[in-house]
Amino acid sequence: MNYIKNNYINWIILLLGITILGLGNSLIVIANCGSDSITIFGQGVANTLSIKYGYGYIVANLFFFIIVLIFHRKKIGIGTVASAFLTGLLINLYMEILPFSTPDNIILKYTISLSGIVVVAIGVALYMYSNTGLGPFEGVVDLLTTKTKLRFWIIKICFDLILFISGILLGGTFGPVSVLSVFTLGPLIDLFRFLLKKTNIIKEHKEENKLETEDLLS
């Protein structure tokens, strides 16, 4: 009980991040201008298993969760489980309750799609900042980042490219925004993580803020 009480800010940020992440993914799917790589991969899994996209997202999360569990267990926490299961369910919920469907206007479609990418980046950055455990996808990226000593956004781009190609082969839908998301999501997440750390809402990040600032200025 004391652990939960002392870390309530972390839990609030985690839930906020996952809620925002689910919304962003739903906007991308609804816009139908091409999805981000994780969405494409989830669609491919859903298409292969003939299930709803949200459930396909959960299955994909479980696959990468096993990898993180075996090779990067120290990064597993309540945030890992919450991200793996709640995000997919929230996507299904948003798809049902959002008061609009795919618009006919091409400008509006791309506006919704690009907004979805930014919202996804904010959601991922928030739950990573919550320091409650990495989601399965981000856990794999963090594992590769640790092993290669490369920046998060570089590994994220490479990982997204692999998911992008795999998702297409499994039957996921893609478009111009898909290619854009592969090369922008990683840098956007890194940017929002940096800005969140600068707020110092979670005090444990104080020393990391200093290192991150020095890294960006170098």
XYZ file of C-alpha atoms in Angstrom:
218
model
C 0.000 0.000 0.000
C 2.811 2.400 0.889
C 4.536 1.602 -2.418
C 1.398 2.541 -4.364
C 0.880 5.665 -2.216
C 4.461 6.819 -2.706
C 4.325 6.260 -6.451
C 0.815 7.479 -7.280
C 2.182 10.109 -9.677
C 3.920 7.335 -11.619
C 0.649 5.406 -11.901
C -1.269 8.494 -13.025
C 1.307 9.241 -15.724
C 1.277 5.572 -16.808
C -2.520 5.458 -17.183
C -2.554 8.829 -18.919
C 0.107 7.643 -21.351
C -1.703 4.404 -22.205
C -5.021 6.236 -22.614
C -3.406 8.734 -24.993
C -1.560 5.948 -26.840
C -4.816 4.073 -27.449
C -6.458 7.239 -28.777
C -3.562 7.935 -31.124
C -3.624 4.418 -32.546
C -7.382 4.657 -33.090
C -7.044 7.971 -34.936
C -4.421 6.455 -37.228
C -6.633 3.463 -38.041
C -9.726 5.612 -38.606
C -7.892 8.067 -40.891
C -6.964 5.152 -43.181
C -3.997 6.974 -44.731
C -1.465 4.416 -43.657
C -0.708 3.248 -40.146
C 2.399 3.358 -37.980
C 4.538 0.218 -38.030
C 3.174 -1.231 -34.770
C -0.384 -0.682 -35.974
C 0.438 -2.348 -39.308
C 2.000 -5.288 -37.490
C -1.040 -5.570 -35.199
C -3.343 -5.404 -38.225
C -1.310 -8.121 -39.905
C -1.581 -10.358 -36.841
C -5.322 -9.644 -36.590
C -5.767 -10.392 -40.295
C -3.830 -13.658 -40.008
C -5.818 -14.798 -36.954
C -9.169 -13.327 -38.174
C -9.700 -11.298 -34.986
C -10.342 -7.629 -34.138
C -7.392 -5.278 -34.488
C -7.262 -4.542 -30.752
C -6.898 -8.243 -29.996
C -4.255 -8.558 -32.707
C -2.387 -5.768 -30.944
C -2.548 -7.763 -27.697
C -1.213 -10.919 -29.390
C 1.673 -8.918 -30.896
C 2.413 -7.445 -27.472
C 2.502 -10.905 -25.915
C 5.055 -12.073 -28.491
C 7.452 -9.234 -27.708
C 6.678 -9.476 -23.984
C 8.160 -12.978 -24.024
C 11.341 -11.598 -25.612
C 11.618 -8.878 -22.952
C 10.851 -11.416 -20.214
C 13.730 -13.633 -21.348
C 16.371 -11.057 -22.260
C 15.485 -7.784 -20.487
C 13.546 -8.783 -17.383
C 14.738 -5.823 -15.291
C 12.625 -3.502 -17.458
C 9.406 -5.388 -16.734
C 6.931 -3.774 -14.359
C 3.245 -2.976 -13.983
C 3.601 -0.630 -16.958
C 4.634 -3.546 -19.152
C 1.502 -5.516 -18.342
C -0.751 -2.455 -18.513
C 0.637 -1.467 -21.896
C 0.346 -4.995 -23.303
C -3.303 -5.500 -22.363
C -4.978 -2.124 -21.786
C -3.812 -0.465 -25.011
C -5.491 -3.028 -27.251
C -8.725 -2.901 -25.245
C -8.704 0.909 -25.323
C -8.210 0.866 -29.095
C -11.313 -1.323 -29.482
C -13.215 1.020 -27.143
C -12.165 4.176 -29.006
C -13.079 2.587 -32.336
C -16.602 2.120 -30.962
C -17.140 5.463 -29.226
C -15.326 8.028 -31.382
C -18.088 10.125 -33.015
C -16.665 10.010 -36.550
C -15.509 7.546 -39.172
C -13.024 7.766 -42.037
C -13.646 11.153 -43.719
C -13.871 11.585 -47.485
C -11.877 14.822 -47.474
C -8.229 13.957 -48.182
C -6.879 16.937 -46.202
C -8.950 15.978 -43.161
C -7.830 12.343 -43.463
C -4.161 13.284 -43.448
C -4.700 15.783 -40.629
C -6.233 13.062 -38.447
C -3.516 10.582 -39.399
C -0.610 12.931 -38.686
C -2.266 14.021 -35.436
C -2.521 10.345 -34.505
C 1.235 9.884 -34.950
C 1.982 12.825 -32.640
C -0.559 11.561 -30.073
C 1.009 8.076 -30.151
C 4.465 9.584 -29.572
C 3.162 11.571 -26.579
C 1.465 8.477 -25.142
C 4.592 6.319 -25.466
C 6.787 9.049 -23.985
C 4.431 9.422 -21.009
C 4.312 5.778 -20.031
C 8.066 5.387 -20.552
C 8.575 8.427 -18.313
C 6.311 6.901 -15.648
C 9.185 4.536 -14.811
C 6.778 1.653 -14.101
C 8.169 -0.756 -16.689
C 8.515 -0.598 -20.459
C 5.897 -1.854 -22.864
C 6.855 -4.940 -24.894
C 7.685 -2.996 -28.068
C 9.690 -0.321 -26.270
C 11.273 -3.018 -24.102
C 12.728 -4.674 -27.189
C 13.966 -1.307 -28.491
C 15.527 -0.527 -25.096
C 17.167 -3.977 -25.069
C 18.742 -3.347 -28.471
C 19.711 0.174 -27.404
C 21.492 -1.232 -24.355
C 23.308 -3.875 -26.383
C 24.369 -1.594 -29.252
C 24.901 1.651 -27.240
C 23.052 3.549 -29.981
C 20.426 6.252 -29.343
C 16.830 5.138 -28.729
C 15.477 6.847 -31.842
C 17.996 5.121 -34.130
C 17.053 1.645 -32.892
C 13.377 2.640 -32.937
C 13.559 3.498 -36.647
C 15.256 0.181 -37.467
C 12.772 -1.782 -35.337
C 9.804 0.046 -36.866
C 11.102 -0.763 -40.333
C 11.174 -4.475 -39.464
C 7.631 -4.323 -38.046
C 6.496 -2.340 -41.100
C 7.718 -4.973 -43.563
C 6.485 -7.879 -41.425
C 3.059 -6.284 -41.005
C 2.666 -5.773 -44.750
C 3.596 -9.408 -45.411
C 0.930 -10.469 -42.875
C -1.742 -8.346 -44.567
C -1.621 -5.037 -42.687
C -2.661 -1.901 -44.584
C -0.196 0.871 -45.301
C 0.067 4.201 -47.095
C 2.232 7.325 -47.396
C 1.869 8.146 -43.692
C 3.192 4.673 -42.840
C 6.578 5.460 -44.333
C 6.610 8.859 -42.609
C 5.818 7.304 -39.238
C 8.719 4.845 -39.483
C 11.184 7.728 -39.612
C 9.417 10.216 -37.312
C 7.989 8.265 -34.353
C 11.376 7.455 -32.797
C 12.669 11.046 -32.892
C 9.288 12.366 -31.675
C 9.237 9.962 -28.725
C 12.797 10.943 -27.850
C 11.833 14.632 -28.012
C 8.774 14.245 -25.774
C 10.741 12.093 -23.300
C 13.367 14.826 -23.082
C 10.702 17.493 -22.471
C 9.005 15.363 -19.811
C 12.270 14.761 -17.985
C 12.874 18.517 -17.983
C 9.613 18.984 -16.014
C 11.128 16.878 -13.211
C 7.648 15.737 -12.134
C 9.163 12.402 -11.197
C 12.119 13.397 -9.025
C 14.093 10.225 -9.731
C 14.725 11.535 -13.238
C 16.712 14.557 -12.031
C 20.166 13.098 -12.777
C 18.925 11.643 -16.094
C 17.780 15.130 -17.106
C 21.327 16.402 -16.722
C 22.793 13.564 -18.780
C 20.116 13.895 -21.464
C 20.706 17.628 -21.758
C 24.452 17.142 -22.088
C 23.860 14.423 -24.703
C 21.599 16.641 -26.820
C 24.047 19.546 -26.644
C 27.051 17.412 -27.535
